[in-house]
Coordinates of C-alpha atoms and ligand atoms in Angstrom, one line a residue:
X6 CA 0.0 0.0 0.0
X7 CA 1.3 3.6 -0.8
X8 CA 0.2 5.5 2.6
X9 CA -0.4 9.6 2.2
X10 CA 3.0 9.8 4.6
X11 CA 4.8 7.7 6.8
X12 CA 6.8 8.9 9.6
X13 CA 9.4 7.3 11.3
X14 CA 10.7 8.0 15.0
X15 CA 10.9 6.8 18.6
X16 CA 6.4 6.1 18.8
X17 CA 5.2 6.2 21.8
X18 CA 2.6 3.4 22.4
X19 CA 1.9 1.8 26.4
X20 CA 6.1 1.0 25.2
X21 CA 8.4 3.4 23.2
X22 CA 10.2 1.7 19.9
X23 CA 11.4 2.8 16.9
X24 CA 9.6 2.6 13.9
X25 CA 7.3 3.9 11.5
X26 CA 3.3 5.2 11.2
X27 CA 1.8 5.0 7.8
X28 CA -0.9 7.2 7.3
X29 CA -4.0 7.2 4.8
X30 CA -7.1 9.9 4.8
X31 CA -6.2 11.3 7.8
X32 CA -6.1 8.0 9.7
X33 CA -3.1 5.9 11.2
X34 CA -3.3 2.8 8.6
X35 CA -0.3 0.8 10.0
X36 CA 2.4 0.7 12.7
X37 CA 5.7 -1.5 12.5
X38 CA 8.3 -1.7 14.7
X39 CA 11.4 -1.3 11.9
X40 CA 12.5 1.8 9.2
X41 CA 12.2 1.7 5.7
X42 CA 9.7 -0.6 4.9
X43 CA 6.8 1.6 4.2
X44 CA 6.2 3.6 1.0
X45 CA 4.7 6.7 1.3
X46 CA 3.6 10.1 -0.8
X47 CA 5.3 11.9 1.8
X48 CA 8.3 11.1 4.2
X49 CA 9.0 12.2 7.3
X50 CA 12.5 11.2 9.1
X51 CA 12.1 12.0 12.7
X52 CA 15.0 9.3 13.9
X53 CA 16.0 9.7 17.4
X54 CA 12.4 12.0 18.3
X55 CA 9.5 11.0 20.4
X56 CA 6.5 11.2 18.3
X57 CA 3.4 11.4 20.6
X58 CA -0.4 11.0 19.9
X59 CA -1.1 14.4 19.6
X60 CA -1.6 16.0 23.1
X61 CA -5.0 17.4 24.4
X62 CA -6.0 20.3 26.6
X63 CA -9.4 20.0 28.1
X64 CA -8.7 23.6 29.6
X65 CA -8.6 26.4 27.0
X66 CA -10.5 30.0 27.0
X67 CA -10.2 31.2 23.3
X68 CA -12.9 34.2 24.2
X69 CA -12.0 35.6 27.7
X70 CA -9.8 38.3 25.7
X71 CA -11.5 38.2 22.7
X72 CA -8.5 39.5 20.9
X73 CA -7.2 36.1 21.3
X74 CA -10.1 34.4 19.6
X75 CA -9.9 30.7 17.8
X76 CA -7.4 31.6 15.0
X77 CA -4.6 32.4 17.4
X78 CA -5.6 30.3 20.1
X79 CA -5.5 27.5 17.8
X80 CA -1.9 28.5 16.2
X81 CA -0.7 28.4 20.0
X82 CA -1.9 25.1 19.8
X83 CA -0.3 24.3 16.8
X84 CA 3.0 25.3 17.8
X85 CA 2.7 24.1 21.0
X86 CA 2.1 20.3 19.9
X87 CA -1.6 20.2 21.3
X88 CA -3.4 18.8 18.2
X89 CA -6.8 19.1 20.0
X90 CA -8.0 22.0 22.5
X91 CA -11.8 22.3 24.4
X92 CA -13.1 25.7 24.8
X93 CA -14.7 26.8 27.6
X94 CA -17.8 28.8 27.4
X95 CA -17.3 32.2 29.2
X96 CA -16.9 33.8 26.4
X97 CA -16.9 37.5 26.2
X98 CA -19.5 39.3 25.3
X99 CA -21.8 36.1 25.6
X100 CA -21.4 33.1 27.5
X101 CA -22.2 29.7 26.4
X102 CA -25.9 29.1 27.8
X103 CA -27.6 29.1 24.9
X104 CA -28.4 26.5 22.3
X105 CA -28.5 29.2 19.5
X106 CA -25.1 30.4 20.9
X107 CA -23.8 27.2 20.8
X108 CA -24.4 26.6 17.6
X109 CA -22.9 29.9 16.0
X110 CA -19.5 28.4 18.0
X111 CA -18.9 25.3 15.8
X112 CA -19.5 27.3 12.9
X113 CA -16.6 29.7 14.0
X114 CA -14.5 26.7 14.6
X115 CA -14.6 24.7 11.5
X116 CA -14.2 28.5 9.8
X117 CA -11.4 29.7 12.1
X118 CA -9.7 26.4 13.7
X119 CA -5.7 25.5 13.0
X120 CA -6.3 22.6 15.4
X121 CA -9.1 20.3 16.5
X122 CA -11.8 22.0 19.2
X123 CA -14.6 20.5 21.3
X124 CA -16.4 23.2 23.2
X125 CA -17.8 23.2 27.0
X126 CA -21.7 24.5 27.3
X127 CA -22.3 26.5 30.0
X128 CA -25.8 27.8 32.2
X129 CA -27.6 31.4 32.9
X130 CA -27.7 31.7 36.8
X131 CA -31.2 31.2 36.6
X132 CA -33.5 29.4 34.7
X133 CA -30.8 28.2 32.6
X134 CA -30.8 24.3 33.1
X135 CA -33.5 23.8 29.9
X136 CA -30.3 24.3 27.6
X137 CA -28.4 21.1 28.7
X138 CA -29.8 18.9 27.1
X139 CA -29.6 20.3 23.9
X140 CA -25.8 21.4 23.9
X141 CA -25.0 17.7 25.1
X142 CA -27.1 16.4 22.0
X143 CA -25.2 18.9 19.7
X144 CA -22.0 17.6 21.0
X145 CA -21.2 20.0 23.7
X146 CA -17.9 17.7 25.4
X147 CA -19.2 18.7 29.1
X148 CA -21.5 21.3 30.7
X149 CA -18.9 23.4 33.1
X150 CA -20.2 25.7 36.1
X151 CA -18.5 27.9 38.6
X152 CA -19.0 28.1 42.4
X153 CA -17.6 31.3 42.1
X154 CA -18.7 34.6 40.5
X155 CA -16.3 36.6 38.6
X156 CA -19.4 38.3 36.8
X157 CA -23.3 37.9 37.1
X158 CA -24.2 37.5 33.4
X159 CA -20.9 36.0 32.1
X160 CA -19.1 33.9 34.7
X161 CA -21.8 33.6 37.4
X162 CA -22.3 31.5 40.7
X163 CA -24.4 29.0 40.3
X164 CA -26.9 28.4 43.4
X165 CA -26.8 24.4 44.4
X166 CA -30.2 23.9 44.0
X167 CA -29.2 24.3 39.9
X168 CA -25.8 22.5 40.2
X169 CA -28.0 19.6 41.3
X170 CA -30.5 19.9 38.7
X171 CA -27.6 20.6 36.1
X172 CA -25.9 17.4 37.3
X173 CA -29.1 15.4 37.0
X174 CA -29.8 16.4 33.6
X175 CA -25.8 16.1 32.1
X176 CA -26.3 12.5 33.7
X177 CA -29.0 11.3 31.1
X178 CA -27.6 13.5 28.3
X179 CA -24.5 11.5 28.9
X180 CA -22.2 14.3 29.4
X181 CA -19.9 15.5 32.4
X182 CA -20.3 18.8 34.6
X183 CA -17.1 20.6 35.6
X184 CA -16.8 22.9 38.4
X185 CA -14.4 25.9 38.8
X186 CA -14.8 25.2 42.6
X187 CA -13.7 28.5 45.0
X188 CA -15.9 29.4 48.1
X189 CA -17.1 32.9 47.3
X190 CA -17.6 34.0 50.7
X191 CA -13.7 33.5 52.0
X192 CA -12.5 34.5 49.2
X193 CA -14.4 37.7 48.7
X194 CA -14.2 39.0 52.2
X195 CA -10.4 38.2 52.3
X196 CA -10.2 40.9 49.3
X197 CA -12.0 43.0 50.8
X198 CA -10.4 43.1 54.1
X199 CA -7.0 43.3 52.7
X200 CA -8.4 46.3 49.9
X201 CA -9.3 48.3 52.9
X202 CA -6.2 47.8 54.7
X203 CA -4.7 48.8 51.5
X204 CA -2.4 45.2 51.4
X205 CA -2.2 44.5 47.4
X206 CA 1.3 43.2 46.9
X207 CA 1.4 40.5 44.8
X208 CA 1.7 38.0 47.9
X209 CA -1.8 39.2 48.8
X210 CA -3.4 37.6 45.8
X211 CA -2.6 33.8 47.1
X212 CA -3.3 34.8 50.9
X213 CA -7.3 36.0 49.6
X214 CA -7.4 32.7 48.5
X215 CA -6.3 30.2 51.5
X216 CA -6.5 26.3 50.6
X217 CA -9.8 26.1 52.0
X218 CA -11.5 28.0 49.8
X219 CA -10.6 25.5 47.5
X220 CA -11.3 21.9 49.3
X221 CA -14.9 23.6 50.4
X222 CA -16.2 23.9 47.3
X223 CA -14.8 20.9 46.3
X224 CA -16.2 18.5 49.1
X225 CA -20.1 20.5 48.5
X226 CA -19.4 19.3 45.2
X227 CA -18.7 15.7 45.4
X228 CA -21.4 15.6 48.0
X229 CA -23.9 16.6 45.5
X230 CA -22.5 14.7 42.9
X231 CA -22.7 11.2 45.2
X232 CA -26.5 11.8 45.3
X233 CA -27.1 12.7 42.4
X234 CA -25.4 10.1 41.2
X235 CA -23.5 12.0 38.6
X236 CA -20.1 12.2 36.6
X237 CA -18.0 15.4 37.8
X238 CA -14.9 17.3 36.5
X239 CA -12.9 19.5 38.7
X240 CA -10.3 21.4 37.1
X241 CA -7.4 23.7 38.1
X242 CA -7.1 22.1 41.5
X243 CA -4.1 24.0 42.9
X244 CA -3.3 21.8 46.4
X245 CA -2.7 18.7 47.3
X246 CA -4.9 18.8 50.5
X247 CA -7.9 19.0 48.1
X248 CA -6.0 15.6 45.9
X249 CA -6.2 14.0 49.0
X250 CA -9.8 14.8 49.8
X251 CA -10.9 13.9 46.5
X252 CA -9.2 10.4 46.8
X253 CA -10.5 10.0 49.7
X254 CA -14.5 11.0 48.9
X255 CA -13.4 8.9 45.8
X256 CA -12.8 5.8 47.7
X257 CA -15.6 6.0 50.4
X258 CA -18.5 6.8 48.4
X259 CA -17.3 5.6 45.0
X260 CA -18.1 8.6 43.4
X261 CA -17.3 9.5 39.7
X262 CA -15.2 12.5 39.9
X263 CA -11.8 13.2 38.2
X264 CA -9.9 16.4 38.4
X265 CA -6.9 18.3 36.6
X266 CA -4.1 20.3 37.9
X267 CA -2.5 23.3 35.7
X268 CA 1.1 23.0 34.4
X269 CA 2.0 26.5 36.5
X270 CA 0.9 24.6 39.7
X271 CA 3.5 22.2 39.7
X272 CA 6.0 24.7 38.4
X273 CA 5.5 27.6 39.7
X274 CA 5.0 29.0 43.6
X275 CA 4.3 31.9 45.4
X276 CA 8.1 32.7 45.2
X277 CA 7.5 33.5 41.5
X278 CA 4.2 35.3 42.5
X279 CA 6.1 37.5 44.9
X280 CA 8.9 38.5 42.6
X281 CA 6.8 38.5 38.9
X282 CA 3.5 39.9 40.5
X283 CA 0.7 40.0 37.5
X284 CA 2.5 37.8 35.4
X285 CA 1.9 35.0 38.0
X286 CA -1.8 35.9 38.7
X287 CA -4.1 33.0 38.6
X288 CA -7.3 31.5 39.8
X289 CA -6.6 29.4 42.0
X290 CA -3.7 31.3 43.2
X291 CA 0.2 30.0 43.1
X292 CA 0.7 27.8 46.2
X293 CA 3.8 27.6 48.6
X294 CA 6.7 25.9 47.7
X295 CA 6.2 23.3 50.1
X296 CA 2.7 23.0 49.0
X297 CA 3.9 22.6 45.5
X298 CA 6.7 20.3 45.5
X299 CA 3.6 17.9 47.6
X300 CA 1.5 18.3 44.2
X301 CA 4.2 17.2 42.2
X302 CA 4.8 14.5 44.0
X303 CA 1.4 13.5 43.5
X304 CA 1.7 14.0 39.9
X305 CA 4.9 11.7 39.6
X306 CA 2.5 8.9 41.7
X307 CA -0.2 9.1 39.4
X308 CA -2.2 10.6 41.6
X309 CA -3.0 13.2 39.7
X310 CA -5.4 12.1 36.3
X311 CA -4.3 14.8 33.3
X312 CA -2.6 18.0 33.0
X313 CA -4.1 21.5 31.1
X314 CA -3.0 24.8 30.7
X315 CA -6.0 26.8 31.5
X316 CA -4.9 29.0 28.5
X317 CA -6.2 32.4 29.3
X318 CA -3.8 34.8 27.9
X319 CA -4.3 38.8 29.4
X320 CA -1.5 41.4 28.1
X321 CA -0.8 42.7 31.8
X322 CA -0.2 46.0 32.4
X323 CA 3.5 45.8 34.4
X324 CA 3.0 49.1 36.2
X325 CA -0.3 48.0 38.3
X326 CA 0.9 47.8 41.7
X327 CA -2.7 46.6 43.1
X328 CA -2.7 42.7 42.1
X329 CA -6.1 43.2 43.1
X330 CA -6.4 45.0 39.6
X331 CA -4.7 43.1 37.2
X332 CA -6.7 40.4 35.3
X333 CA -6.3 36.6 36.4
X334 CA -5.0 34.1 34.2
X335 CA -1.3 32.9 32.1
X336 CA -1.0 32.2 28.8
X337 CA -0.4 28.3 28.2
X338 CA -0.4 26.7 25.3
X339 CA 2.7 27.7 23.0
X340 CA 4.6 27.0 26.3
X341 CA 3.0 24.2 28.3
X342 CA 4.6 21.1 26.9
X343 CA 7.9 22.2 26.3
X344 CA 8.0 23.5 29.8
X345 CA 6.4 20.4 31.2
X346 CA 9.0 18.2 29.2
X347 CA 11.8 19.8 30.4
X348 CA 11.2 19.5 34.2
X349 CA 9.3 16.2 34.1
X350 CA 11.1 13.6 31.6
X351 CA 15.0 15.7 31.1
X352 CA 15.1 15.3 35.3
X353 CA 14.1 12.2 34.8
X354 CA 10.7 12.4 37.1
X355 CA 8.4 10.9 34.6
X356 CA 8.6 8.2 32.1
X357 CA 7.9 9.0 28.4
X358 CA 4.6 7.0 29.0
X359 CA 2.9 8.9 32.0
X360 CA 3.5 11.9 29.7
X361 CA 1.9 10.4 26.9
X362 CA -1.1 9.4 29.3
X363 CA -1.5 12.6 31.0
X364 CA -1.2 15.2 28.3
X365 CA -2.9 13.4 26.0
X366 CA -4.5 9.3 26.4
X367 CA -6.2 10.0 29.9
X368 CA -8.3 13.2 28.4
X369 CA -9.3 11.2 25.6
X370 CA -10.9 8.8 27.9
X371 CA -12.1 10.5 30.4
X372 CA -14.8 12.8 27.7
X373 CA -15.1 9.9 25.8
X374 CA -13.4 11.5 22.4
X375 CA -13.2 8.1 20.0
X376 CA -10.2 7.8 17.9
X377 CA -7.8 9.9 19.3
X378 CA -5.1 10.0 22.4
X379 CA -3.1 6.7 21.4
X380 CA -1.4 5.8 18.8
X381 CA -3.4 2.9 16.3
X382 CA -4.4 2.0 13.8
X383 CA -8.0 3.2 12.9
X384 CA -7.1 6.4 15.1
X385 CA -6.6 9.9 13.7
X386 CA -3.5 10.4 13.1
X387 CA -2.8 13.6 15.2
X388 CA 1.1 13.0 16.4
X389 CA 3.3 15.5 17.9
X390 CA 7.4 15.0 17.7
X391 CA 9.6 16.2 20.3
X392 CA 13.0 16.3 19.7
X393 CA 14.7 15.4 23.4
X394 CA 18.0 16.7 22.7
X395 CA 17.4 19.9 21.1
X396 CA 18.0 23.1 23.5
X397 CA 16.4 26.7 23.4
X398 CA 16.2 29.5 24.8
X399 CA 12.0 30.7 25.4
X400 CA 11.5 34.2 25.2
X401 CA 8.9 37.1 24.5
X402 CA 9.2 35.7 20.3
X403 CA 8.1 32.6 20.8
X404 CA 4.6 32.9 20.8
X405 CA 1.5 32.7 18.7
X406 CA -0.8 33.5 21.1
X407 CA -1.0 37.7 22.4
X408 CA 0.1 37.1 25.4
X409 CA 3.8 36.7 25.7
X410 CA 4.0 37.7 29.1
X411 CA 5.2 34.5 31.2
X412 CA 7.9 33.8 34.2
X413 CA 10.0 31.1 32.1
X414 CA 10.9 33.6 29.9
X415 CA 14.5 34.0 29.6
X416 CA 15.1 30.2 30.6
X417 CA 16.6 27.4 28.6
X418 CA 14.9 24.4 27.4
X419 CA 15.5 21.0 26.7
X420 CA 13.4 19.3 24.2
X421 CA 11.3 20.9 21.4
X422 CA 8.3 20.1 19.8
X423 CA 9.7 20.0 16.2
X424 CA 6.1 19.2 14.4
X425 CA 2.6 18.9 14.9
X426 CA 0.5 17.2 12.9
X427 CA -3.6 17.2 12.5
X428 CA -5.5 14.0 11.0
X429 CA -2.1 13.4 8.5
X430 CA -1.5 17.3 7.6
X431 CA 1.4 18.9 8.9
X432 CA 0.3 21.7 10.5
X433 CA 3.7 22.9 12.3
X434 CA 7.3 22.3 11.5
X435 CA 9.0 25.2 12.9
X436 CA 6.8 27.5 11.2
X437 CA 2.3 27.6 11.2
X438 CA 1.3 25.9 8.0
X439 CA -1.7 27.5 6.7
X440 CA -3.7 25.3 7.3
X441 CA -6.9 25.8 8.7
X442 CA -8.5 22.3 8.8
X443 CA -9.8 22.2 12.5
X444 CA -12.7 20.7 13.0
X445 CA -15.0 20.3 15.4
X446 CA -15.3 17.4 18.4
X447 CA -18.4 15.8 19.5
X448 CA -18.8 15.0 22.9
X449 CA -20.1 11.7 24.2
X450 CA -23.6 13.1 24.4
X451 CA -24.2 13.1 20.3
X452 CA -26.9 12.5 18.5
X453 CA -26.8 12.5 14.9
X454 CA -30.5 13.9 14.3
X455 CA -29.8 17.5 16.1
X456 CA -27.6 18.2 13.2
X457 CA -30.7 18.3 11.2
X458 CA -33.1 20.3 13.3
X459 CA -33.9 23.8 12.8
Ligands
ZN13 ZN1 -10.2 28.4 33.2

């Protein structure tokens, strides 16, 4: 058989070996463990690089800054070896609560998209539970809510009575519900105590924000979602108290909740908050060094399910000296992997495999996205190559997305994602192809006739 391209390189399967994909329409047609045997239109020669079923973020907002938008969100993507990205719905100026809107958003993507996109549904504070079961039948990959309100109309609090009903209804769509899960009331009378006081360093950012108001909202979560009987997602958790009271709600009650940590919690602490201020502002804040190096820890036990970025890239203005003003959130996705595969697999922390399953195989299966996050045959054939031995230095340049402001700048890396490539197509190689053939991802909640409906 003549495959569309074959390329060779170290594949990463549940072993690592060198050999060779052949791919046809988009689709990984064979796999053998030797060079040179396969024939193909196109050639790739990636000897001595890890090439990777293309990784997966389940945490990305394309639409928080709208100048970011799908187009550059997507190149990120591209150039940072994620081959598949799921958008989050608070987009700006309209959430994600609406059918209608929902709609309208896959229409951008498979306009706009460098890289594959599934896209999160989200709820009006009230009244807005009716639209769930559409946006799980049109695909939406989850239904994600917030226990905190960072605005009434577009990122609101919703009241438990809804979370429950929301949780109920995801359940017989099929789908997921994931929780941004912060107590409001610690956190918003911390920031207001320390505003009057007038206490804004940096510092005061990750103090507003203790560990409790993280595990709170947590455990009212998984308490609703063990008699409801539901599947729950939470994501950013930032400490590893809250790990442990997930694992151990998880192995009481038997209740179906996963959760994610970011890549800047197990890199990054409040040492880096302190001295970078903005540029380390996130929700959940940094944590201690202490605290962190007891998350990574969890992470190199497998404690911890999947990885994201929680992409949400803000230009920061460097000459706020209230933290309390600047905008939360870092930019992610150019960055993430190469960061992650520097201090994970180059110190030796991680095996080549729990990479492959966190950034990419354990996302696939936890949304229930067929035919991608391993490598075979009958899969699409999104791989991402990483050279291991190639070193370079990050800086302000090497970015698609706006924001360019992050705390490893100025660092040297080791190991570079060298191409990405999308069903077959390269779509990076150093350089963006132009190549917009994203498409959008169904969720597990799909159903074929909805496509059809006016
Ligand atoms: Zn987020």
């Amino acid at each position: 058989m003549k495959f569309d391209s074959v390329i060779s390189g170290k594949i990463v399967t549940d072993k690592v070996f060198e050999g060779e994909i052949g791919v046809k329409n988009g689709k990984i047609m064979a796999i053998k463990d030797e060079s040179g045997s396969m024939n193909g239109e196109k050639y790739y020669d990636c000897e001595g690089q890890y090439i990777f079923p293309g990784f997966i973020d389940s945490h990305v907002h394309c639409f928080s800054n709208p100048d970011e938008g799908i187009e550059k969100t997507t190149k990120a993507a591209a150039h940072g070896g994620i081959t598949t990205i799921f958008d989050m719905p608070y987009d700006r100026p309209y959430p994600i609560n609406h059918i209608d809107l929902f709609k309208q958003k896959t229409e951008q993507v498979n306009k706009y998209a460098y890289v594959d996109m599934g896209l999160w549904g989200t709820i009006a504070k009230c009244k807005g539970t009716e639209q769930i079961t559409k946006m799980a039948e049109y695909g939406a990959i989850g239904i994600k809510l917030s226990t905190f309100e960072t605005d009434v109309e577009r990122f609101p609090r919703i009241p438990d009575i809804q979370i429950k009903q929301a949780m109920e209804l995801a359940k017989n769509a099929g789908i997921l519900v994931a929780f941004h899960a912060e107590s409001e009331e610690i956190i918003k009378s911390k920031i207001s105590e320390f505003k009057e006081k007038g206490l804004t360093k940096a510092i005061y950012h990750n103090l507003s924000r203790p560990p409790e108001s993280e595990s709170l909202a947590v455990i009212k979560l998984i308490e609703l979602a063990y008699w409801t009987n539901s599947k729950i997602h939470l994501v950013h958790i930032s400490h590893p108290h809250t790990v442990e009271l997930i694992e151990s709600f998880r192995k009481a009650y038997n209740v179906d909740v996963t959760f994610e940590t970011c890549y800047q919690y197990t890199t990054l602490s409040t040492e880096d908050l302190k001295k970078y201020g903005s540029i380390a502002k996130c929700n959940p804040p940094l944590r201690t060094p202490d605290e962190v190096k007891c998350l990574t820890n969890q992470v190199l036990n497998n404690r911890i399910e999947f990885i994201t970025s929680d992409h949400a890239p803000w230009v920061k203005d460097l000459n706020e000296t209230n933290i309390f003003n600047s905008p939360s959130g870092l930019t992610g996705l150019d960055i993430m992997i190469p960061v992650m595969f520097d201090r994970f697999i180059n110190k030796g922390l991680l095996s080549i495999i729990q990479f492959k399953n966190m950034f990419s195989t354990n996302i696939a299966r936890r949304f229930g996205i067929k035919n991608k996050g391993i490598i075979k045959e009958g899969y699409d054939a999104d791989l991402t190559v990483i050279d291991p031995k190639k070193t370079w230095q990050l800086d302000e340049t090497c970015y698609e997305s706006i924001s360019n402001q992050s705390v490893f700048n100025g660092e040297f890396l080791q190991g570079k994602v060298t191409k990405t490539f999308l069903r077959g197509t390269l779509i990076y190689d150093g350089e963006i192809k132009n190549k917009k053939m994203g498409q959008y991802i169904k969720g597990p909640g799909f159903k074929e006739e909805m496509l059809f409906e006016n």
